[in-house]
Structures are given as structure tokens and as C-alpha cells.
XYZ file of N, CA and C in Angstrom:
354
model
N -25.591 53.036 -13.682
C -25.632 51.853 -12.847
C -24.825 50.745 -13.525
N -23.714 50.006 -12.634
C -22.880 49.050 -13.087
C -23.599 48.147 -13.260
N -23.838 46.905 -14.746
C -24.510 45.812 -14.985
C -24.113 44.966 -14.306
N -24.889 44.121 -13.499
C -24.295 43.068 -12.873
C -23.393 42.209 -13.321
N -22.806 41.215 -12.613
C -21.824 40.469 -13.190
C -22.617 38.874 -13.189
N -22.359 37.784 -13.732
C -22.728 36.626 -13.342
C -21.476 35.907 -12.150
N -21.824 35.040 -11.561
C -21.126 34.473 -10.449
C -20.174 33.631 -10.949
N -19.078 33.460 -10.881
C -18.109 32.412 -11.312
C -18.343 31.300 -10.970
N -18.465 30.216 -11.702
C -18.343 29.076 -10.911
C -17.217 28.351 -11.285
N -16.980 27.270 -9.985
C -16.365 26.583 -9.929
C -16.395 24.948 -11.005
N -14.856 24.233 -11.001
C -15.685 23.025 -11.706
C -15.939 22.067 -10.969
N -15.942 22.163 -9.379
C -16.303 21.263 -8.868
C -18.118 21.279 -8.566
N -17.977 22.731 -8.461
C -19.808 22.706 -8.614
C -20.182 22.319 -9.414
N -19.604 22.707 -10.955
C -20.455 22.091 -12.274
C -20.712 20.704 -11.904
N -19.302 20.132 -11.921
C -18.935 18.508 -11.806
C -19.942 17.860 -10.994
N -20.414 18.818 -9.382
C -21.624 18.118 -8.653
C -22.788 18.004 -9.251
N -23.290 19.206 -10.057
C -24.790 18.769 -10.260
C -25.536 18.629 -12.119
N -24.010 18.450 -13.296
C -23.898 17.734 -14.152
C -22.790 16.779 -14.633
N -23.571 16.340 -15.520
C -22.450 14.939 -16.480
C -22.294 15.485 -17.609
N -21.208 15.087 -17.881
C -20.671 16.241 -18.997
C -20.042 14.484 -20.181
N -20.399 14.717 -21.405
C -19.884 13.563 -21.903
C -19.275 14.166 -23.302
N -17.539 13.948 -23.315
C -16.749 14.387 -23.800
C -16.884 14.131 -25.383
N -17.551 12.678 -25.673
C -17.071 12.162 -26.993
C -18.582 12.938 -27.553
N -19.758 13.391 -26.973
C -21.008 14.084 -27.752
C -21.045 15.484 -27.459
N -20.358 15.897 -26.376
C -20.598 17.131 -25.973
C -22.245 17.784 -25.243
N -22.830 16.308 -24.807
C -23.960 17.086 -23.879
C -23.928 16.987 -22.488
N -24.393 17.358 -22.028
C -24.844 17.966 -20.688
C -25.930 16.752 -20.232
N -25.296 16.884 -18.958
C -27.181 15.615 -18.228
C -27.017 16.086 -16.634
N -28.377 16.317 -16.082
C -28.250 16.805 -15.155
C -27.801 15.489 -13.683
N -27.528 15.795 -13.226
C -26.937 14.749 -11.664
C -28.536 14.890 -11.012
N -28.533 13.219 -10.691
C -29.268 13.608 -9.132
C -28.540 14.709 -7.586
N -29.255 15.298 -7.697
C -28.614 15.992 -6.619
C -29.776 15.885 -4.821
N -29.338 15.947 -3.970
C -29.410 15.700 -3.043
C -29.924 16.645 -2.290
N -29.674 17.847 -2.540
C -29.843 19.280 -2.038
C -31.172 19.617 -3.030
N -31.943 19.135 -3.586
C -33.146 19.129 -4.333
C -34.108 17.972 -3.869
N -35.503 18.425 -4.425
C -36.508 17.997 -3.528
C -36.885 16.518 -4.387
N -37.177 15.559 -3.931
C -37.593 14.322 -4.535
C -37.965 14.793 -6.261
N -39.213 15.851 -6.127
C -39.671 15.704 -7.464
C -38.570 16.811 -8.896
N -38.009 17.303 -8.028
C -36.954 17.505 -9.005
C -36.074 16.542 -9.522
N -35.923 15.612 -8.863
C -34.638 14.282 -9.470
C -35.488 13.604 -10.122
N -36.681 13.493 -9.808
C -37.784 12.513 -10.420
C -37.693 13.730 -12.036
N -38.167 14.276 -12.051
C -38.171 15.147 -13.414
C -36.920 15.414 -14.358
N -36.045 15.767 -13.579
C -34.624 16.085 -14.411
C -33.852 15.002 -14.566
N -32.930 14.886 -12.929
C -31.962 13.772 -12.913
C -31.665 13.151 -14.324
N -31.110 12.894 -15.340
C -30.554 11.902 -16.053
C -31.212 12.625 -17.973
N -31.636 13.644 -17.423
C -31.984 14.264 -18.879
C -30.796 15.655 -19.337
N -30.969 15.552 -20.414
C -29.997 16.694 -21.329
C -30.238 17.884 -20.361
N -29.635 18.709 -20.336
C -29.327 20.313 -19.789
C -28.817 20.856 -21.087
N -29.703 22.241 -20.350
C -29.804 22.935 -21.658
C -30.863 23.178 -22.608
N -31.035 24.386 -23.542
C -31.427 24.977 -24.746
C -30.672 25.260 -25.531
N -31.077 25.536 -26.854
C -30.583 25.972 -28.025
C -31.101 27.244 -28.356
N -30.540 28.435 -28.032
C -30.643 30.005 -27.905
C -30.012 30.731 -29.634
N -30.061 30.643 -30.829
C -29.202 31.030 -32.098
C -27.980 30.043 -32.011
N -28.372 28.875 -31.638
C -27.339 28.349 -32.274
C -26.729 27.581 -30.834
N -26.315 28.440 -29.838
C -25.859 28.344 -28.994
C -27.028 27.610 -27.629
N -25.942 26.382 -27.002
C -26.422 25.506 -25.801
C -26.499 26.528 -25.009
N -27.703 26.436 -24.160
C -27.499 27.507 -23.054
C -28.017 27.094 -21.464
N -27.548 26.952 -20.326
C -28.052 25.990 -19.418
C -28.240 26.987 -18.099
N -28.685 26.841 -17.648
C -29.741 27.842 -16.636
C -28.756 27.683 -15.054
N -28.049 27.700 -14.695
C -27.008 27.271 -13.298
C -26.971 28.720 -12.318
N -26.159 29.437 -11.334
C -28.059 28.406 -10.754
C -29.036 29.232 -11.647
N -29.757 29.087 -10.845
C -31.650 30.383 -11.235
C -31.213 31.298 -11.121
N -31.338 32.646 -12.037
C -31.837 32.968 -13.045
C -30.776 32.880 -14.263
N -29.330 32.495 -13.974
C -28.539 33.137 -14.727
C -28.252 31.811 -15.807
N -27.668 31.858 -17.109
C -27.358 31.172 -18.181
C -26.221 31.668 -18.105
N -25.664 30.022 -18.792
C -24.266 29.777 -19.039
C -24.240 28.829 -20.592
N -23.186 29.253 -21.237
C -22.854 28.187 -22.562
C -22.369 27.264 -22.286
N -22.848 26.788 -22.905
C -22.192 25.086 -22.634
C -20.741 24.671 -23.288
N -19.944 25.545 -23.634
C -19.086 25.299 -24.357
C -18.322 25.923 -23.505
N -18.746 27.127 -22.634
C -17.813 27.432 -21.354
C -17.685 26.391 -20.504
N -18.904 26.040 -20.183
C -19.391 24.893 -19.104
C -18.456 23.618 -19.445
N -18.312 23.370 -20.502
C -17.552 22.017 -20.648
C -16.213 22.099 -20.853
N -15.056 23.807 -21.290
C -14.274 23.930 -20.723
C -13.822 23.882 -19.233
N -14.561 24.170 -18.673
C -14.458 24.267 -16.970
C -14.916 22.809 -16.547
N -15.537 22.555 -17.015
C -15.789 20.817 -16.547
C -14.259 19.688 -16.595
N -13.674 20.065 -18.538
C -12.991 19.358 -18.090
C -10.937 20.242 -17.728
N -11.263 20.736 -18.044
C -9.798 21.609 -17.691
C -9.706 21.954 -16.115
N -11.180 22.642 -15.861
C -11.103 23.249 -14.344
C -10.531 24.728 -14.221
N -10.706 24.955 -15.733
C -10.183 26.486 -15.777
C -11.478 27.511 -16.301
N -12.083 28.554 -15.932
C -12.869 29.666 -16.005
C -12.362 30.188 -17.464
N -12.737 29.995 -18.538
C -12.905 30.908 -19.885
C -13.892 31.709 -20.272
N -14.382 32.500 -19.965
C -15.556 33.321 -20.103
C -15.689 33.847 -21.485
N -14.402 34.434 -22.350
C -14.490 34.875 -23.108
C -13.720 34.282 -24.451
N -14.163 33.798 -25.774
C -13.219 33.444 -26.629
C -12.890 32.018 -26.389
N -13.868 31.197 -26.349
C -13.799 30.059 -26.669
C -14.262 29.334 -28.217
N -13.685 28.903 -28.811
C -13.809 28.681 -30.317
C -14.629 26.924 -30.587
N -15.941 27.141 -31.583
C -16.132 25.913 -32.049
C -15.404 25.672 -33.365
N -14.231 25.009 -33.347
C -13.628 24.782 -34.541
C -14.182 24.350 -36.013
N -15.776 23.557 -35.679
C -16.264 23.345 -37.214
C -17.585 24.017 -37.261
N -17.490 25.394 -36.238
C -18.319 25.916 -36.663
C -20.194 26.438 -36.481
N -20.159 24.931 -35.539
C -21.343 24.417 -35.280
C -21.344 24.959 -33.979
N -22.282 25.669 -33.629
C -22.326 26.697 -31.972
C -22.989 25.209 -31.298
N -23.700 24.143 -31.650
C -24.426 23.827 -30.805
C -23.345 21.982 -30.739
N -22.340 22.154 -31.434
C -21.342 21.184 -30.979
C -20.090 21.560 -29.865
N -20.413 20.828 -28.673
C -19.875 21.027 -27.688
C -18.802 20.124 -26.948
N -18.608 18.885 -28.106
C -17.707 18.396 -27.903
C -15.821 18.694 -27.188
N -15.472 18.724 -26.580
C -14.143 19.104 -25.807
C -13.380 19.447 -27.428
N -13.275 18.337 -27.975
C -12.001 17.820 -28.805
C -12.509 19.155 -30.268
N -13.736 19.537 -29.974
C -14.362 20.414 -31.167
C -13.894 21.862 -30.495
N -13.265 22.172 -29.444
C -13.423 23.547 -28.535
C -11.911 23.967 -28.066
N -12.107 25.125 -28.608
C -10.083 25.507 -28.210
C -10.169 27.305 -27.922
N -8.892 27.578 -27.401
C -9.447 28.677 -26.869
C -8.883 29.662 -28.335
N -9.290 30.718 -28.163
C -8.873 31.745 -29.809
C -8.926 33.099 -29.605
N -8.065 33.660 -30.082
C -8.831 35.211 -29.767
C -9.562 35.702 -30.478
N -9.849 36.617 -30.044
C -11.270 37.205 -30.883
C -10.756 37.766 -32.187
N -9.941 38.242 -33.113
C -9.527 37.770 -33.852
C -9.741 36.210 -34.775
N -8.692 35.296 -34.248
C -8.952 34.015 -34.548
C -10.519 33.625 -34.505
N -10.992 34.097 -33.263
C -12.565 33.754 -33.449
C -13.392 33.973 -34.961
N -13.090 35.427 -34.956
C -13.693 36.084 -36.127
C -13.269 35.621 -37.585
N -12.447 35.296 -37.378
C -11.532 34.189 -38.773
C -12.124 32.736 -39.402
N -12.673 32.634 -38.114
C -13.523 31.393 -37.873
C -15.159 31.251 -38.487
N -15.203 32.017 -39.470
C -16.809 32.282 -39.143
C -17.296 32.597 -40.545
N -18.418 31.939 -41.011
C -18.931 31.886 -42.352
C -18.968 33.727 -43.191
N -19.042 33.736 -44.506
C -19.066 34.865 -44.738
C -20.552 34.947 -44.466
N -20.198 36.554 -44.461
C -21.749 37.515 -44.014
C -22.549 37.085 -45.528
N -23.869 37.123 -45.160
C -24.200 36.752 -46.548
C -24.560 38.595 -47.530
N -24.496 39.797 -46.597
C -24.114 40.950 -47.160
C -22.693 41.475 -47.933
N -21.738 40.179 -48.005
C -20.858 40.561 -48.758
C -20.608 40.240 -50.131
């Protein structure tokens, strides 16, 4: 049986129902409109997201998770990177734009503390 896929999104969807702030790299959810009073009352204007090993992880829609470091490529480029996006200092849970470049997996792996088995 083929594993499902997750749904692509767009960045205009992201863009509708978060705020994405370039110079900290977090996430805040939008009032959205298409949600029921007590959801905007609860969320609206708070961080999006968990911290999963390191990694931001934000729930878009139900059930599926997304990184936030994808999420904020596509927020601000408007381009889909799914795979091989690089935190340059290292830090999975810094999501800053200016901290995030794309790499190959290679370069990724170049990127990355020694194993402490070596």
C-alpha cells in the first residue's frame, strides 16, 4: 500500500491563516473567519506550533504537520521546498528567513554537529 502523501499547500493559504515574522522566525496564528468565534477567541494572535526534537512543527490543516522552516520558506518566497532546507547555525528550532537556505542533502549533512559515536 502506497503511503499517503501530505497536500501541498499554497502560500497564499499559509499567508491567510498565519503571520509569519521574518526578523524572529515565529509563527502566529490569523483570525480567521471560516472558524467559529471560540477558536479566534483561543488562538488568533498566539505562536503556532511545537517543538518535536528540535524541530517547529505546526498542525495545517488537521491531522497533518508541517515544519516551520518549510512553512516560512513558502510564506516568504511562495515557492514549495519540501525537501533540504538548511538551518545555517544549526539550531532546528530557529526559523528565521535570513537563518534558512536551501542545500543539498549533502551540504545538509556537512552542516551538522559531530555524532557523539565518533
Amino acid at each position: 500500500m502506497p503511503k499517503p502523501t501530505r497536500p501541498v499547500l499554497t502560500a497564499e493559504f499559509v499567508r491567510s491563516i498565519l503571520d509569519y515574522d521574518q526578523t524572529t522566525g515565529i509563527f502566529r496564528w490569523r483570525f480567521r473567519a471560516d472558524r467559529p468565534q471560540k477558536w479566534n477567541t483561543r488562538y488568533a494572535g498566539t505562536i503556532a506550533g511545537a517543538a518535536v526534537k528540535g524541530y517547529v512543527h505546526i498542525q495545517i490543516p488537521k491531522p497533518t504537520n508541517y515544519y516551520a522552516h518549510i512553512l516560512a520558506w513558502l510564506y516568504v518566497y511562495g515557492e514549495w521546498r519540501p525537501d533540504e532546507i538548511d538551518h545555517r547555525n544549526r539550531n532546528r528550532a530557529d526559523n528565521r528567513i535570513d537563518n534558512l537556505r536551501i542545500a543539498t542533502h549533502s551540504d545538509n549533512g556537512c552542516n551538522k554537529a559531530m555524532q557523539r559515536n565518533n
